PDB file of C-alpha atoms in Angstrom:
ATOM      1  CA  THR A1149     170.138  68.624 135.788  1.00 25.00           C
ATOM      2  CA  GLY A1150     167.857  66.269 133.921  1.00 28.00           C
ATOM      3  CA  SER A1151     165.337  66.146 136.748  1.00 32.00           C
ATOM      4  CA  ASP A1152     165.236  69.920 137.032  1.00 37.00           C
ATOM      5  CA  ASN A1153     164.587  70.247 133.315  1.00 38.00           C
ATOM      6  CA  GLY A1154     161.791  67.727 133.575  1.00 41.00           C
ATOM      7  CA  ALA A1155     160.164  69.643 136.414  1.00 42.00           C
ATOM      8  CA  ALA A1156     160.462  72.903 134.482  1.00 41.00           C
ATOM      9  CA  SER A1157     158.937  71.278 131.411  1.00 42.00           C
ATOM     10  CA  THR A1158     156.006  69.952 133.459  1.00 43.00           C
ATOM     11  CA  ALA A1159     155.392  73.370 134.996  1.00 46.00           C
ATOM     12  CA  SER A1160     155.526  75.110 131.617  1.00 48.00           C
ATOM     13  CA  ARG A1161     152.796  72.818 130.318  1.00 55.00           C
ATOM     14  CA  GLY A1162     150.589  73.665 133.307  1.00 71.00           C
ATOM     15  CA  GLN A1163     150.656  70.155 134.735  1.00 75.00           C
ATOM     16  CA  CYS A1164     150.309  69.465 138.432  1.00 74.00           C
ATOM     17  CA  SER A1165     153.771  69.117 139.995  1.00 72.00           C
ATOM     18  CA  ARG A1166     152.480  66.452 142.434  1.00 71.00           C
ATOM     19  CA  CYS A1167     150.863  63.901 140.133  1.00 72.00           C
ATOM     20  CA  GLY A1168     151.777  65.125 136.631  1.00 74.00           C
ATOM     21  CA  GLN A1169     148.345  64.061 135.372  1.00 72.00           C
ATOM     22  CA  VAL A1170     146.280  67.242 135.670  1.00 70.00           C
ATOM     23  CA  THR A1171     146.657  70.253 133.403  1.00 72.00           C
ATOM     24  CA  ARG A1172     145.689  73.581 134.950  1.00 70.00           C
ATOM     25  CA  CYS A1173     145.590  77.251 134.139  1.00 71.00           C
ATOM     26  CA  PRO A1174     148.381  79.470 135.623  1.00 72.00           C
ATOM     27  CA  SER A1175     146.115  80.865 138.375  1.00 72.00           C
ATOM     28  CA  CYS A1176     145.503  77.463 140.005  1.00 72.00           C
ATOM     29  CA  ILE A1177     148.634  75.516 139.105  1.00 70.00           C
ATOM     30  CA  ASP A1178     149.695  75.160 142.765  1.00 70.00           C
ATOM     31  CA  ALA A1179     146.247  74.482 144.221  1.00 72.00           C
ATOM     32  CA  PRO A1180     145.903  71.145 146.057  1.00 68.00           C
ATOM     33  CA  CYS A1181     144.148  68.385 144.117  1.00 71.00           C
ATOM     34  CA  ARG A1182     141.838  65.974 145.935  1.00 72.00           C
ATOM     35  CA  MET A1183     142.710  63.161 143.549  1.00 74.00           C
ATOM     36  CA  CYS A1184     146.483  63.711 143.418  1.00 73.00           C
ATOM     37  CA  PRO A1185     147.369  60.492 145.321  1.00 74.00           C
ATOM     38  CA  GLU A1186     145.168  58.321 143.077  1.00 78.00           C
ATOM     39  CA  LEU A1187     146.297  60.060 139.886  1.00 73.00           C
ATOM     40  CA  LYS A1188     149.943  59.627 140.823  1.00 76.00           C
ATOM     41  CA  ILE A1189     149.503  55.916 141.583  1.00 76.00           C
ATOM     42  CA  THR A1190     147.426  55.086 138.498  1.00 79.00           C
ATOM     43  CA  ALA A1191     149.558  57.313 136.191  1.00 76.00           C
ATOM     44  CA  GLY A1192     146.929  57.680 133.491  1.00 73.00           C
ATOM     45  CA  HIS A1193     146.072  53.970 133.227  1.00 80.00           C
ATOM     46  CA  VAL A1194     142.562  54.327 134.699  1.00 82.00           C
ATOM     47  CA  SER A1195     139.627  56.040 133.013  1.00 83.00           C
ATOM     48  CA  ALA A1196     138.349  59.380 134.250  1.00 81.00           C
ATOM     49  CA  GLY A1197     134.929  57.846 134.897  1.00 83.00           C
ATOM     50  CA  THR A1198     136.363  55.173 137.195  1.00 87.00           C
ATOM     51  CA  LEU A1199     138.299  57.756 139.210  1.00 86.00           C
ATOM     52  CA  LEU A1200     135.216  59.975 139.400  1.00 87.00           C
ATOM     53  CA  PHE A1201     133.129  57.108 140.789  1.00 90.00           C
ATOM     54  CA  LEU A1202     135.909  56.309 143.271  1.00 88.00           C
ATOM     55  CA  ASP A1203     135.868  59.882 144.540  1.00 87.00           C
ATOM     56  CA  LEU A1204     132.048  59.959 144.714  1.00 88.00           C
ATOM     57  CA  ILE A1205     131.804  56.671 146.609  1.00 88.00           C
ATOM     58  CA  ARG A1206     134.531  57.739 149.022  1.00 86.00           C
ATOM     59  CA  SER A1207     132.800  61.083 149.635  1.00 85.00           C
ATOM     60  CA  HIS A1208     129.460  59.333 150.086  1.00 85.00           C
ATOM     61  CA  PHE A1209     130.745  56.979 152.773  1.00 83.00           C
ATOM     62  CA  GLU A1210     132.656  59.812 154.428  1.00 81.00           C
ATOM     63  CA  GLY A1211     129.295  61.572 154.802  1.00 80.00           C
ATOM     64  CA  THR A1212     130.181  64.656 152.765  1.00 78.00           C
ATOM     65  CA  LEU A1213     127.348  64.025 150.277  1.00 73.00           C
ATOM     66  CA  SER A1214     124.635  63.584 152.908  1.00 61.00           C
ATOM     67  CA  SER A1215     122.625  66.534 151.564  1.00 58.00           C
ATOM     68  CA  HIS A1216     121.817  64.453 148.483  1.00 59.00           C
ATOM     69  CA  GLN A1217     120.813  61.319 150.398  1.00 59.00           C
ATOM     70  CA  VAL A1218     117.115  61.576 149.488  1.00 53.00           C
ATOM     71  CA  ALA A1219     117.907  61.788 145.787  1.00 62.00           C
ATOM     72  CA  LEU A1220     120.329  58.881 146.108  1.00 66.00           C
ATOM     73  CA  GLU A1221     117.732  56.660 147.731  1.00 64.00           C
ATOM     74  CA  ALA A1222     115.073  57.586 145.176  1.00 56.00           C
ATOM     75  CA  SER A1223     117.286  56.963 142.169  1.00 61.00           C
ATOM     76  CA  CYS A1224     118.487  53.641 143.535  1.00 61.00           C
ATOM     77  CA  CYS A1225     114.923  52.274 143.550  1.00 61.00           C
ATOM     78  CA  GLY A1226     115.495  51.259 139.933  1.00 70.00           C
ATOM     79  CA  GLY A1227     117.684  48.447 141.196  1.00 79.00           C
ATOM     80  CA  VAL A1228     121.330  47.457 141.007  1.00 86.00           C
ATOM     81  CA  LEU A1229     122.086  45.929 137.622  1.00 88.00           C
ATOM     82  CA  GLU A1230     124.973  43.796 136.426  1.00 92.00           C
ATOM     83  CA  LYS A1231     126.633  46.840 134.821  1.00 91.00           C
ATOM     84  CA  HIS A1232     126.656  48.572 138.216  1.00 91.00           C
ATOM     85  CA  GLN A1233     128.223  45.534 139.870  1.00 92.00           C
ATOM     86  CA  ASN A1234     130.900  45.315 137.156  1.00 93.00           C
ATOM     87  CA  LEU A1235     131.765  48.994 137.474  1.00 92.00           C
ATOM     88  CA  ALA A1236     131.813  48.772 141.272  1.00 92.00           C
ATOM     89  CA  ARG A1237     134.241  45.842 141.016  1.00 92.00           C
ATOM     90  CA  THR A1238     136.559  47.936 138.830  1.00 91.00           C
ATOM     91  CA  VAL A1239     136.292  50.939 141.146  1.00 90.00           C
ATOM     92  CA  ASN A1240     137.081  48.802 144.176  1.00 90.00           C
ATOM     93  CA  GLN A1241     140.116  47.284 142.454  1.00 87.00           C
ATOM     94  CA  VAL A1242     141.509  50.770 141.825  1.00 86.00           C
ATOM     95  CA  GLY A1243     140.566  51.762 145.359  1.00 83.00           C
ATOM     96  CA  HIS A1244     142.480  48.818 146.799  1.00 78.00           C
ATOM     97  CA  TRP A1245     145.578  49.846 144.832  1.00 75.00           C
ATOM     98  CA  CYS A1246     145.257  53.299 146.352  1.00 76.00           C
ATOM     99  CA  SER A1247     144.354  51.974 149.840  1.00 78.00           C
ATOM    100  CA  VAL A1248     141.127  53.981 150.067  1.00 75.00           C
ATOM    101  CA  VAL A1249     138.444  51.258 150.134  1.00 78.00           C
ATOM    102  CA  ARG A1250     136.366  51.244 153.315  1.00 81.00           C
ATOM    103  CA  TRP A1251     133.194  49.712 151.907  1.00 87.00           C
ATOM    104  CA  SER A1252     131.957  46.409 150.460  1.00 88.00           C
ATOM    105  CA  GLU A1253     131.448  45.651 146.785  1.00 89.00           C
ATOM    106  CA  ASN A1254     127.659  45.533 147.297  1.00 90.00           C
ATOM    107  CA  GLN A1255     127.724  48.961 148.921  1.00 89.00           C
ATOM    108  CA  ALA A1256     129.780  50.281 146.027  1.00 90.00           C
ATOM    109  CA  ALA A1257     127.342  48.819 143.469  1.00 91.00           C
ATOM    110  CA  SER A1258     124.381  50.508 145.183  1.00 88.00           C
ATOM    111  CA  ALA A1259     126.223  53.825 145.196  1.00 87.00           C
ATOM    112  CA  VAL A1260     127.170  53.454 141.517  1.00 89.00           C
ATOM    113  CA  ALA A1261     123.515  52.789 140.611  1.00 88.00           C
ATOM    114  CA  SER A1262     122.546  55.975 142.433  1.00 85.00           C
ATOM    115  CA  PHE A1263     125.309  58.264 141.223  1.00 88.00           C
ATOM    116  CA  GLU A1264     124.862  57.167 137.606  1.00 87.00           C
ATOM    117  CA  LEU A1265     121.897  59.516 137.177  1.00 84.00           C
ATOM    118  CA  GLY A1266     124.049  62.488 138.146  1.00 86.00           C
ATOM    119  CA  LEU A1267     126.806  61.867 135.607  1.00 85.00           C
ATOM    120  CA  LEU A1268     126.949  63.952 132.464  1.00 85.00           C
ATOM    121  CA  ALA A1269     129.479  63.565 129.684  1.00 77.00           C
ATOM    122  CA  ALA A1270     130.539  66.463 127.504  1.00 70.00           C
ATOM    123  CA  PRO A1271     133.087  66.559 124.669  1.00 67.00           C
ATOM    124  CA  PHE A1272     135.704  67.910 127.079  1.00 64.00           C
ATOM    125  CA  ALA A1273     134.969  66.059 130.324  1.00 68.00           C
ATOM    126  CA  VAL A1274     132.744  63.848 132.444  1.00 78.00           C
ATOM    127  CA  GLY A1275     131.372  65.188 135.702  1.00 82.00           C
ATOM    128  CA  PHE A1276     128.909  64.610 138.523  1.00 85.00           C
ATOM    129  CA  PHE A1277     126.131  67.168 139.035  1.00 84.00           C
ATOM    130  CA  PRO A1278     123.794  66.829 142.058  1.00 83.00           C
ATOM    131  CA  ALA A1279     121.082  68.858 140.279  1.00 82.00           C
ATOM    132  CA  ALA A1280     121.023  66.356 137.402  1.00 85.00           C
ATOM    133  CA  LEU A1281     120.790  63.504 139.910  1.00 85.00           C
ATOM    134  CA  ALA A1282     117.856  65.132 141.716  1.00 82.00           C
ATOM    135  CA  LEU A1283     115.928  65.894 138.514  1.00 83.00           C
ATOM    136  CA  ARG A1284     116.429  62.467 136.986  1.00 83.00           C
ATOM    137  CA  ALA A1285     115.603  60.695 140.252  1.00 81.00           C
ATOM    138  CA  ALA A1286     112.361  62.686 140.647  1.00 77.00           C
ATOM    139  CA  SER A1287     111.351  61.906 137.069  1.00 77.00           C
ATOM    140  CA  ALA A1288     112.080  58.194 137.513  1.00 76.00           C
ATOM    141  CA  ALA A1289     109.959  58.146 140.686  1.00 74.00           C
ATOM    142  CA  LEU A1290     107.008  59.748 138.863  1.00 72.00           C
ATOM    143  CA  GLU A1291     107.259  57.199 136.062  1.00 71.00           C
ATOM    144  CA  ARG A1292     107.180  54.337 138.540  1.00 71.00           C
ATOM    145  CA  LEU A1293     104.073  55.819 140.193  1.00 70.00           C
ATOM    146  CA  ALA A1294     102.364  56.188 136.817  1.00 65.00           C
ATOM    147  CA  GLY A1295     102.695  52.459 136.127  1.00 63.00           C
ATOM    148  CA  MET A1296     103.720  50.673 132.947  1.00 52.00           C
ATOM    149  CA  SER A1297     100.400  51.178 131.107  1.00 53.00           C
ATOM    150  CA  ALA A1298     100.516  54.947 131.530  1.00 54.00           C
ATOM    151  CA  TYR A1299     104.285  55.057 131.042  1.00 52.00           C
ATOM    152  CA  HIS A1300     104.069  54.159 127.332  1.00 54.00           C
ATOM    153  CA  ALA A1301     101.458  56.867 126.757  1.00 57.00           C
ATOM    154  CA  LEU A1302     103.629  59.653 128.203  1.00 61.00           C
ATOM    155  CA  ASP A1303     105.244  62.248 125.983  1.00 67.00           C
ATOM    156  CA  ARG A1304     108.836  61.076 125.519  1.00 71.00           C
ATOM    157  CA  ARG A1305     110.235  64.312 124.081  1.00 79.00           C
ATOM    158  CA  PRO A1306     112.790  66.160 126.269  1.00 83.00           C
ATOM    159  CA  ASN A1307     111.402  69.152 128.145  1.00 85.00           C
ATOM    160  CA  VAL A1308     114.569  70.017 130.076  1.00 86.00           C
ATOM    161  CA  PHE A1309     118.031  70.413 128.602  1.00 88.00           C
ATOM    162  CA  PHE A1310     121.379  70.377 130.374  1.00 87.00           C
ATOM    163  CA  ASP A1311     124.100  72.794 129.312  1.00 85.00           C
ATOM    164  CA  ILE A1312     127.608  72.672 130.794  1.00 81.00           C
ATOM    165  CA  GLY A1313     129.672  75.842 130.832  1.00 78.00           C
ATOM    166  CA  PRO A1314     132.752  77.269 132.572  1.00 75.00           C
ATOM    167  CA  SER A1315     132.396  78.694 136.068  1.00 74.00           C
ATOM    168  CA  CYS A1316     134.328  81.509 137.728  1.00 70.00           C
ATOM    169  CA  GLU A1317     136.188  78.965 139.921  1.00 66.00           C
ATOM    170  CA  ASN A1318     138.027  77.434 136.943  1.00 63.00           C
ATOM    171  CA  GLY A1319     135.532  74.609 136.932  1.00 70.00           C
ATOM    172  CA  PHE A1320     132.272  73.805 135.183  1.00 74.00           C
ATOM    173  CA  SER A1321     128.677  74.576 136.088  1.00 80.00           C
ATOM    174  CA  LEU A1322     125.443  72.883 135.085  1.00 82.00           C
ATOM    175  CA  TYR A1323     122.746  75.038 133.527  1.00 85.00           C
ATOM    176  CA  VAL A1324     119.220  73.589 133.441  1.00 86.00           C
ATOM    177  CA  ARG A1325     117.011  75.058 130.726  1.00 87.00           C
ATOM    178  CA  VAL A1326     113.303  74.277 130.435  1.00 88.00           C
ATOM    179  CA  SER A1327     112.338  73.994 126.776  1.00 84.00           C
ATOM    180  CA  ARG A1328     108.613  73.217 127.100  1.00 83.00           C
ATOM    181  CA  THR A1329     105.892  73.596 129.718  1.00 82.00           C
ATOM    182  CA  VAL A1330     106.170  71.065 132.538  1.00 78.00           C
ATOM    183  CA  ASN A1331     102.856  70.535 134.319  1.00 78.00           C
ATOM    184  CA  ILE A1332     102.503  69.408 137.936  1.00 76.00           C
ATOM    185  CA  GLY A1333     103.026  65.661 138.157  1.00 69.00           C
ATOM    186  CA  GLN A1334     104.518  65.438 134.665  1.00 73.00           C
ATOM    187  CA  PRO A1335     107.850  63.577 134.437  1.00 74.00           C
ATOM    188  CA  ILE A1336     110.893  65.630 133.542  1.00 78.00           C
ATOM    189  CA  ARG A1337     112.596  64.490 130.338  1.00 82.00           C
ATOM    190  CA  CYS A1338     116.252  65.444 130.545  1.00 83.00           C
ATOM    191  CA  ALA A1339     118.708  65.575 127.680  1.00 84.00           C
ATOM    192  CA  MET A1340     122.097  67.105 126.945  1.00 83.00           C
ATOM    193  CA  ARG A1341     121.962  70.170 124.723  1.00 75.00           C
ATOM    194  CA  ARG A1342     123.454  69.396 121.338  1.00 60.00           C
ATOM    195  CA  GLU A1343     125.491  72.009 119.560  1.00 52.00           C
ATOM    196  CA  GLN A1344     123.792  73.460 116.526  1.00 43.00           C
ATOM    197  CA  LYS A1345     125.571  72.695 113.272  1.00 42.00           C
ATOM    198  CA  LYS A1346     126.588  75.808 111.355  1.00 41.00           C
TER     199      LYS A1346
END
C-alpha cells in the first residue's frame, strides 16, 4: 500500500520511524529518541537550537543536570539579557505546544543565560557540552574578579581550543586542547578550532 511504501522509504533513508525527523546510522535506527515527541509535533518547523534549549531546560528542572549546578550559577552571574528573555519566550512557546513546560519564563531566561556558555556550533551540528560551560564560566568569574581596569590589559588571544569529533556511541565528543601555557589565576580564552585551509 501507499503507507507501507512510505514507511519503507523512510527506513531506507535511515530516518526515525517515530518522528521522521532524525536520520541515523543502521546500528541505532531503532533506538529510542528523547526528543521524538517534540520532533514529531514540530515537524521540522523549529530550529535545532530552540529544541536543544528546551531539552536542557527540561532536564535542568527535572534535576538531571544537578552535577553542573555550580557552573550554572557562576555563568549566570553575567546577568540575564534581553536576548536570553527573547529566546526563553520562544522556547516556552514550543514547550507549551508540546505540553512540557513546568517553569516560568523568568526561570527559563535564567537557564538560557547559563546554558549559553556550554553551547558550541560546528558545521554539522549544535550541541551542549558541560566541559565548555565549566571552562567558560570559570574564565568569566576570573575576569570579574580582576576588575575592568585589569580586564583590558589581559592577553585576549585564545589559549584553549575546542575540537568536536565523533564518539564510539554514534555521538560527538568535545576535545579540549591547550595551545599555550595557562598560569594559575589566568583566565582561559576558549575558541573553536578552525579547519586549516589546504
